[in-house]
Amino acid sequence: MAYRVKTPSILSKVLYRNLVWKIPVGDTPAVYLTFDDGPHPTATPFVLDQLKEYNAKATFFCIGKNVVEHQDIYQRILKEGHRVGNHTQNHVNGWHTKKNKYITDVNEAEKHINSNLFRPPYGRITRGQISALTQRDKPYKIIMWDVLSGDFDTTINGQKCLDNVLSAVEPGSIIVFHDSQKAWDRMSYALPKVLAFCTEQKWQLKALTTT
Ligand SMILES: [Zn+2]
């Protein structure tokens, strides 16, 4: 499977500068955990319990149809002080979807997810789609990442997933995990250890800001 754990700077600094890849480091170093594809009936509650244990906040990029199906878990995410973002209604791939259809899917998810944060499924989005989402009445802030855990990669184990994160994380990092069935084995192994590591480094674990 072809993917990069650490986002190459040619993407973040040259080609797609108007997307958010990393957060500038302030007085207190912080990292930003993100969870894509939920809410999921077992993975999401597990993540929420872990976050609570470490007094951590995070951002959940939810799929609209999963929010409809697991409304109670979606409400729990909000109630516990985390932030949510739009990850489309049906997890559509921007490279294989015409602009109008893509925007319609985002708008459908918007009925269920109240947020100005957006993350494109698979990280795949065209320039036209970016323009449509960022240049409108209520513009979206498009959130990418600089650290990909690889928890979706069924060819690696939890330890490799953990190593991926620990080798790349630094203050300001936006880290991608998944609260999904597919990622469960690796995410459930790596997440508690990543939380422990960041806490030991005295890095705050914060939700992304909407401004
Ligand atoms: Zn996704």
PDB file of C-alpha atoms and ligand atoms in Angstrom:
ATOM      1  CA  MET A   1       0.000   0.000   0.000  1.00  0.00           C
ATOM      2  CA  ALA A   2       1.486   3.332  -1.027  1.00  0.00           C
ATOM      3  CA  TYR A   3       1.295   6.109   1.528  1.00  0.00           C
ATOM      4  CA  ARG A   4       3.659   8.340   3.441  1.00  0.00           C
ATOM      5  CA  VAL A   5       3.670   8.422   7.230  1.00  0.00           C
ATOM      6  CA  LYS A   6       5.141  11.949   7.223  1.00  0.00           C
ATOM      7  CA  THR A   7       3.604  14.356   4.716  1.00  0.00           C
ATOM      8  CA  PRO A   8       6.266  15.509   2.210  1.00  0.00           C
ATOM      9  CA  SER A   9       6.774  19.284   2.331  1.00  0.00           C
ATOM     10  CA  ILE A  10       6.288  19.602  -1.448  1.00  0.00           C
ATOM     11  CA  LEU A  11       2.603  18.900  -0.809  1.00  0.00           C
ATOM     12  CA  SER A  12       2.077  21.037   2.266  1.00  0.00           C
ATOM     13  CA  LYS A  13       4.346  23.974   1.479  1.00  0.00           C
ATOM     14  CA  VAL A  14       4.094  24.209  -2.292  1.00  0.00           C
ATOM     15  CA  LEU A  15       1.155  22.480  -3.967  1.00  0.00           C
ATOM     16  CA  TYR A  16      -1.593  22.754  -1.360  1.00  0.00           C
ATOM     17  CA  ARG A  17      -0.604  25.648   0.856  1.00  0.00           C
ATOM     18  CA  ASN A  18      -4.184  26.761   1.509  1.00  0.00           C
ATOM     19  CA  LEU A  19      -5.014  23.489   3.269  1.00  0.00           C
ATOM     20  CA  VAL A  20      -4.095  22.957   6.937  1.00  0.00           C
ATOM     21  CA  TRP A  21      -1.295  20.403   7.411  1.00  0.00           C
ATOM     22  CA  LYS A  22       0.132  21.404  10.778  1.00  0.00           C
ATOM     23  CA  ILE A  23      -0.616  23.884  13.554  1.00  0.00           C
ATOM     24  CA  PRO A  24       1.866  26.625  14.496  1.00  0.00           C
ATOM     25  CA  VAL A  25       3.407  25.913  17.901  1.00  0.00           C
ATOM     26  CA  GLY A  26       2.459  28.373  20.646  1.00  0.00           C
ATOM     27  CA  ASP A  27       3.774  28.812  24.189  1.00  0.00           C
ATOM     28  CA  THR A  28       2.588  25.374  25.237  1.00  0.00           C
ATOM     29  CA  PRO A  29       3.504  22.580  22.817  1.00  0.00           C
ATOM     30  CA  ALA A  30       0.444  20.687  21.614  1.00  0.00           C
ATOM     31  CA  VAL A  31      -0.459  17.886  19.228  1.00  0.00           C
ATOM     32  CA  TYR A  32      -3.788  17.334  17.502  1.00  0.00           C
ATOM     33  CA  LEU A  33      -5.274  13.849  17.327  1.00  0.00           C
ATOM     34  CA  THR A  34      -7.915  13.300  14.668  1.00  0.00           C
ATOM     35  CA  PHE A  35     -10.209  10.313  14.122  1.00  0.00           C
ATOM     36  CA  ASP A  36     -11.819   9.670  10.753  1.00  0.00           C
ATOM     37  CA  ASP A  37     -14.820   7.668   9.553  1.00  0.00           C
ATOM     38  CA  GLY A  38     -16.921   7.335  12.728  1.00  0.00           C
ATOM     39  CA  PRO A  39     -19.021   7.348  14.708  1.00  0.00           C
ATOM     40  CA  HIS A  40     -18.578   3.595  15.175  1.00  0.00           C
ATOM     41  CA  PRO A  41     -20.452   1.641  17.891  1.00  0.00           C
ATOM     42  CA  THR A  42     -17.369   0.165  19.590  1.00  0.00           C
ATOM     43  CA  ALA A  43     -14.297   2.008  18.267  1.00  0.00           C
ATOM     44  CA  THR A  44     -15.585   5.511  19.052  1.00  0.00           C
ATOM     45  CA  PRO A  45     -16.553   4.801  22.693  1.00  0.00           C
ATOM     46  CA  PHE A  46     -13.122   3.189  23.163  1.00  0.00           C
ATOM     47  CA  VAL A  47     -11.414   6.312  21.808  1.00  0.00           C
ATOM     48  CA  LEU A  48     -13.555   8.576  23.995  1.00  0.00           C
ATOM     49  CA  ASP A  49     -12.711   6.550  27.110  1.00  0.00           C
ATOM     50  CA  GLN A  50      -8.989   6.726  26.296  1.00  0.00           C
ATOM     51  CA  LEU A  51      -9.109  10.459  25.673  1.00  0.00           C
ATOM     52  CA  LYS A  52     -10.938  10.996  28.953  1.00  0.00           C
ATOM     53  CA  GLU A  53      -8.298   9.062  30.847  1.00  0.00           C
ATOM     54  CA  TYR A  54      -5.594  11.399  29.577  1.00  0.00           C
ATOM     55  CA  ASN A  55      -7.717  14.550  29.774  1.00  0.00           C
ATOM     56  CA  ALA A  56      -7.186  14.902  26.038  1.00  0.00           C
ATOM     57  CA  LYS A  57      -9.338  16.611  23.441  1.00  0.00           C
ATOM     58  CA  ALA A  58      -9.486  15.570  19.800  1.00  0.00           C
ATOM     59  CA  THR A  59     -11.274  16.133  16.510  1.00  0.00           C
ATOM     60  CA  PHE A  60     -13.586  13.575  14.879  1.00  0.00           C
ATOM     61  CA  PHE A  61     -14.118  13.770  11.121  1.00  0.00           C
ATOM     62  CA  CYS A  62     -17.452  12.015  10.897  1.00  0.00           C
ATOM     63  CA  ILE A  63     -19.189  10.406   7.942  1.00  0.00           C
ATOM     64  CA  GLY A  64     -22.717  11.796   7.674  1.00  0.00           C
ATOM     65  CA  LYS A  65     -24.445   8.435   7.258  1.00  0.00           C
ATOM     66  CA  ASN A  66     -22.640   7.111  10.364  1.00  0.00           C
ATOM     67  CA  VAL A  67     -23.833  10.131  12.352  1.00  0.00           C
ATOM     68  CA  VAL A  68     -27.403   9.292  11.326  1.00  0.00           C
ATOM     69  CA  GLU A  69     -26.905   5.675  12.397  1.00  0.00           C
ATOM     70  CA  HIS A  70     -25.077   6.380  15.671  1.00  0.00           C
ATOM     71  CA  GLN A  71     -26.573   9.653  16.835  1.00  0.00           C
ATOM     72  CA  ASP A  72     -26.056   8.764  20.512  1.00  0.00           C
ATOM     73  CA  ILE A  73     -22.302   8.344  20.032  1.00  0.00           C
ATOM     74  CA  TYR A  74     -22.113  11.536  17.992  1.00  0.00           C
ATOM     75  CA  GLN A  75     -23.774  13.383  20.867  1.00  0.00           C
ATOM     76  CA  ARG A  76     -21.322  11.853  23.321  1.00  0.00           C
ATOM     77  CA  ILE A  77     -18.375  13.180  21.255  1.00  0.00           C
ATOM     78  CA  LEU A  78     -19.791  16.701  21.517  1.00  0.00           C
ATOM     79  CA  LYS A  79     -20.803  16.402  25.163  1.00  0.00           C
ATOM     80  CA  GLU A  80     -17.272  15.408  26.166  1.00  0.00           C
ATOM     81  CA  GLY A  81     -15.838  18.574  24.670  1.00  0.00           C
ATOM     82  CA  HIS A  82     -14.346  17.261  21.448  1.00  0.00           C
ATOM     83  CA  ARG A  83     -14.750  18.840  18.048  1.00  0.00           C
ATOM     84  CA  VAL A  84     -16.342  17.340  14.942  1.00  0.00           C
ATOM     85  CA  GLY A  85     -15.707  17.857  11.249  1.00  0.00           C
ATOM     86  CA  ASN A  86     -17.412  16.958   7.979  1.00  0.00           C
ATOM     87  CA  HIS A  87     -15.961  13.915   6.171  1.00  0.00           C
ATOM     88  CA  THR A  88     -18.754  13.770   3.515  1.00  0.00           C
ATOM     89  CA  GLN A  89     -22.019  11.853   3.711  1.00  0.00           C
ATOM     90  CA  ASN A  90     -20.847   8.691   1.921  1.00  0.00           C
ATOM     91  CA  HIS A  91     -17.032   8.812   2.112  1.00  0.00           C
ATOM     92  CA  VAL A  92     -16.618   9.840  -1.515  1.00  0.00           C
ATOM     93  CA  ASN A  93     -13.271   9.934  -3.305  1.00  0.00           C
ATOM     94  CA  GLY A  94     -12.717  13.420  -4.722  1.00  0.00           C
ATOM     95  CA  TRP A  95     -10.531  12.210  -7.566  1.00  0.00           C
ATOM     96  CA  HIS A  96     -13.299   9.947  -8.859  1.00  0.00           C
ATOM     97  CA  THR A  97     -16.277  12.225  -8.242  1.00  0.00           C
ATOM     98  CA  LYS A  98     -17.421  15.204 -10.308  1.00  0.00           C
ATOM     99  CA  LYS A  99     -17.391  18.521  -8.469  1.00  0.00           C
ATOM    100  CA  ASN A 100     -21.154  19.039  -8.229  1.00  0.00           C
ATOM    101  CA  LYS A 101     -21.771  15.526  -6.967  1.00  0.00           C
ATOM    102  CA  TYR A 102     -18.950  15.914  -4.433  1.00  0.00           C
ATOM    103  CA  ILE A 103     -20.326  19.204  -3.100  1.00  0.00           C
ATOM    104  CA  THR A 104     -23.827  17.720  -2.899  1.00  0.00           C
ATOM    105  CA  ASP A 105     -22.441  14.921  -0.725  1.00  0.00           C
ATOM    106  CA  VAL A 106     -20.665  17.414   1.560  1.00  0.00           C
ATOM    107  CA  ASN A 107     -23.866  19.449   1.809  1.00  0.00           C
ATOM    108  CA  GLU A 108     -25.835  16.339   2.740  1.00  0.00           C
ATOM    109  CA  ALA A 109     -23.375  15.623   5.582  1.00  0.00           C
ATOM    110  CA  GLU A 110     -23.692  19.251   6.653  1.00  0.00           C
ATOM    111  CA  LYS A 111     -27.315  18.580   7.635  1.00  0.00           C
ATOM    112  CA  HIS A 112     -26.007  16.182  10.298  1.00  0.00           C
ATOM    113  CA  ILE A 113     -22.614  17.662  11.209  1.00  0.00           C
ATOM    114  CA  ASN A 114     -22.431  21.252  12.398  1.00  0.00           C
ATOM    115  CA  SER A 115     -18.832  22.299  11.708  1.00  0.00           C
ATOM    116  CA  ASN A 116     -16.699  24.434   9.423  1.00  0.00           C
ATOM    117  CA  LEU A 117     -13.922  21.836   9.464  1.00  0.00           C
ATOM    118  CA  PHE A 118     -13.676  19.443   6.534  1.00  0.00           C
ATOM    119  CA  ARG A 119     -11.359  16.553   5.718  1.00  0.00           C
ATOM    120  CA  PRO A 120     -11.519  14.917   2.283  1.00  0.00           C
ATOM    121  CA  PRO A 121     -11.843  11.099   2.393  1.00  0.00           C
ATOM    122  CA  TYR A 122      -8.541   9.434   1.353  1.00  0.00           C
ATOM    123  CA  GLY A 123      -7.033  12.938   1.365  1.00  0.00           C
ATOM    124  CA  ARG A 124      -8.123  13.105  -2.268  1.00  0.00           C
ATOM    125  CA  ILE A 125      -9.615  16.367  -3.432  1.00  0.00           C
ATOM    126  CA  THR A 126      -9.305  18.387  -6.636  1.00  0.00           C
ATOM    127  CA  ARG A 127      -8.504  22.078  -6.911  1.00  0.00           C
ATOM    128  CA  GLY A 128     -12.045  22.755  -8.146  1.00  0.00           C
ATOM    129  CA  GLN A 129     -13.527  21.000  -5.127  1.00  0.00           C
ATOM    130  CA  ILE A 130     -11.186  22.917  -2.803  1.00  0.00           C
ATOM    131  CA  SER A 131     -12.288  26.222  -4.349  1.00  0.00           C
ATOM    132  CA  ALA A 132     -15.955  25.323  -4.050  1.00  0.00           C
ATOM    133  CA  LEU A 133     -15.588  24.484  -0.345  1.00  0.00           C
ATOM    134  CA  THR A 134     -13.318  27.367   0.657  1.00  0.00           C
ATOM    135  CA  GLN A 135     -14.859  30.184  -1.379  1.00  0.00           C
ATOM    136  CA  ARG A 136     -18.459  30.307  -0.300  1.00  0.00           C
ATOM    137  CA  ASP A 137     -20.709  32.018   2.238  1.00  0.00           C
ATOM    138  CA  LYS A 138     -19.736  29.685   5.045  1.00  0.00           C
ATOM    139  CA  PRO A 139     -16.293  28.550   3.938  1.00  0.00           C
ATOM    140  CA  TYR A 140     -14.772  25.297   5.115  1.00  0.00           C
ATOM    141  CA  LYS A 141     -11.335  25.049   6.645  1.00  0.00           C
ATOM    142  CA  ILE A 142      -9.806  21.970   5.001  1.00  0.00           C
ATOM    143  CA  ILE A 143      -7.769  19.907   7.440  1.00  0.00           C
ATOM    144  CA  MET A 144      -5.117  17.490   6.203  1.00  0.00           C
ATOM    145  CA  TRP A 145      -2.337  16.064   8.434  1.00  0.00           C
ATOM    146  CA  ASP A 146       1.391  15.685   8.825  1.00  0.00           C
ATOM    147  CA  VAL A 147       1.368  12.260  10.527  1.00  0.00           C
ATOM    148  CA  LEU A 148      -0.509   9.248   9.138  1.00  0.00           C
ATOM    149  CA  SER A 149      -0.612   6.379  11.621  1.00  0.00           C
ATOM    150  CA  GLY A 150      -1.316   3.796   8.913  1.00  0.00           C
ATOM    151  CA  ASP A 151      -3.920   2.154  11.168  1.00  0.00           C
ATOM    152  CA  PHE A 152      -6.006   1.444   8.030  1.00  0.00           C
ATOM    153  CA  ASP A 153      -3.170  -0.672   6.598  1.00  0.00           C
ATOM    154  CA  THR A 154      -4.068  -4.311   7.298  1.00  0.00           C
ATOM    155  CA  THR A 155      -0.558  -5.457   6.309  1.00  0.00           C
ATOM    156  CA  ILE A 156       1.031  -3.910   9.425  1.00  0.00           C
ATOM    157  CA  ASN A 157       0.559  -4.655  13.136  1.00  0.00           C
ATOM    158  CA  GLY A 158      -0.175  -2.360  16.047  1.00  0.00           C
ATOM    159  CA  GLN A 159       3.485  -1.947  16.940  1.00  0.00           C
ATOM    160  CA  LYS A 160       4.363  -0.733  13.428  1.00  0.00           C
ATOM    161  CA  CYS A 161       1.423   1.666  13.562  1.00  0.00           C
ATOM    162  CA  LEU A 162       2.728   2.997  16.890  1.00  0.00           C
ATOM    163  CA  ASP A 163       6.256   3.302  15.480  1.00  0.00           C
ATOM    164  CA  ASN A 164       4.860   5.246  12.505  1.00  0.00           C
ATOM    165  CA  VAL A 165       3.401   7.851  14.839  1.00  0.00           C
ATOM    166  CA  LEU A 166       6.318   8.034  17.279  1.00  0.00           C
ATOM    167  CA  SER A 167       8.838   8.422  14.444  1.00  0.00           C
ATOM    168  CA  ALA A 168       7.009  11.413  12.989  1.00  0.00           C
ATOM    169  CA  VAL A 169       5.096  13.235  15.738  1.00  0.00           C
ATOM    170  CA  GLU A 170       6.294  16.632  16.984  1.00  0.00           C
ATOM    171  CA  PRO A 171       4.606  19.684  18.528  1.00  0.00           C
ATOM    172  CA  GLY A 172       2.040  21.068  16.088  1.00  0.00           C
ATOM    173  CA  SER A 173       1.432  17.685  14.466  1.00  0.00           C
ATOM    174  CA  ILE A 174      -2.000  16.707  13.167  1.00  0.00           C
ATOM    175  CA  ILE A 175      -2.208  12.907  13.531  1.00  0.00           C
ATOM    176  CA  VAL A 176      -4.668  10.676  11.672  1.00  0.00           C
ATOM    177  CA  PHE A 177      -6.276   7.653  13.299  1.00  0.00           C
ATOM    178  CA  HIS A 178      -9.549   5.945  12.368  1.00  0.00           C
ATOM    179  CA  ASP A 179     -12.434   4.987  14.636  1.00  0.00           C
ATOM    180  CA  SER A 180     -13.456   2.208  12.269  1.00  0.00           C
ATOM    181  CA  GLN A 181     -13.687  -1.577  12.162  1.00  0.00           C
ATOM    182  CA  LYS A 182     -10.845  -1.856   9.658  1.00  0.00           C
ATOM    183  CA  ALA A 183      -8.374   0.100  11.784  1.00  0.00           C
ATOM    184  CA  TRP A 184      -9.402  -1.380  15.138  1.00  0.00           C
ATOM    185  CA  ASP A 185      -6.547  -3.857  15.751  1.00  0.00           C
ATOM    186  CA  ARG A 186      -3.849  -1.251  15.135  1.00  0.00           C
ATOM    187  CA  MET A 187      -5.614   1.842  16.493  1.00  0.00           C
ATOM    188  CA  SER A 188      -6.634   0.172  19.762  1.00  0.00           C
ATOM    189  CA  TYR A 189      -3.021  -0.904  20.318  1.00  0.00           C
ATOM    190  CA  ALA A 190      -1.302   2.332  19.320  1.00  0.00           C
ATOM    191  CA  LEU A 191      -3.628   5.040  20.664  1.00  0.00           C
ATOM    192  CA  PRO A 192      -3.144   4.453  24.417  1.00  0.00           C
ATOM    193  CA  LYS A 193       0.636   4.419  23.923  1.00  0.00           C
ATOM    194  CA  VAL A 194       0.589   7.591  21.838  1.00  0.00           C
ATOM    195  CA  LEU A 195      -1.477   9.305  24.542  1.00  0.00           C
ATOM    196  CA  ALA A 196       0.989   8.158  27.194  1.00  0.00           C
ATOM    197  CA  PHE A 197       3.959   9.302  25.103  1.00  0.00           C
ATOM    198  CA  CYS A 198       2.578  12.794  24.428  1.00  0.00           C
ATOM    199  CA  THR A 199       1.641  13.203  28.096  1.00  0.00           C
ATOM    200  CA  GLU A 200       5.159  12.224  29.108  1.00  0.00           C
ATOM    201  CA  GLN A 201       6.569  14.833  26.694  1.00  0.00           C
ATOM    202  CA  LYS A 202       4.259  17.381  28.357  1.00  0.00           C
ATOM    203  CA  TRP A 203       2.559  18.048  25.031  1.00  0.00           C
ATOM    204  CA  GLN A 204      -1.071  19.086  25.332  1.00  0.00           C
ATOM    205  CA  LEU A 205      -3.610  17.072  23.362  1.00  0.00           C
ATOM    206  CA  LYS A 206      -6.014  19.546  21.814  1.00  0.00           C
ATOM    207  CA  ALA A 207      -8.935  19.710  19.440  1.00  0.00           C
ATOM    208  CA  LEU A 208      -8.468  21.715  16.246  1.00  0.00           C
ATOM    209  CA  THR A 209      -9.838  25.216  16.334  1.00  0.00           C
ATOM    210  CA  THR A 210     -12.562  26.326  13.973  1.00  0.00           C
ATOM    211  CA  THR A 211     -11.080  29.786  13.417  1.00  0.00           C
TER     212      THR A 211
HETATM  213 ZN    ZN B   1     -12.074   8.528   5.786  1.00  0.00          ZN
END
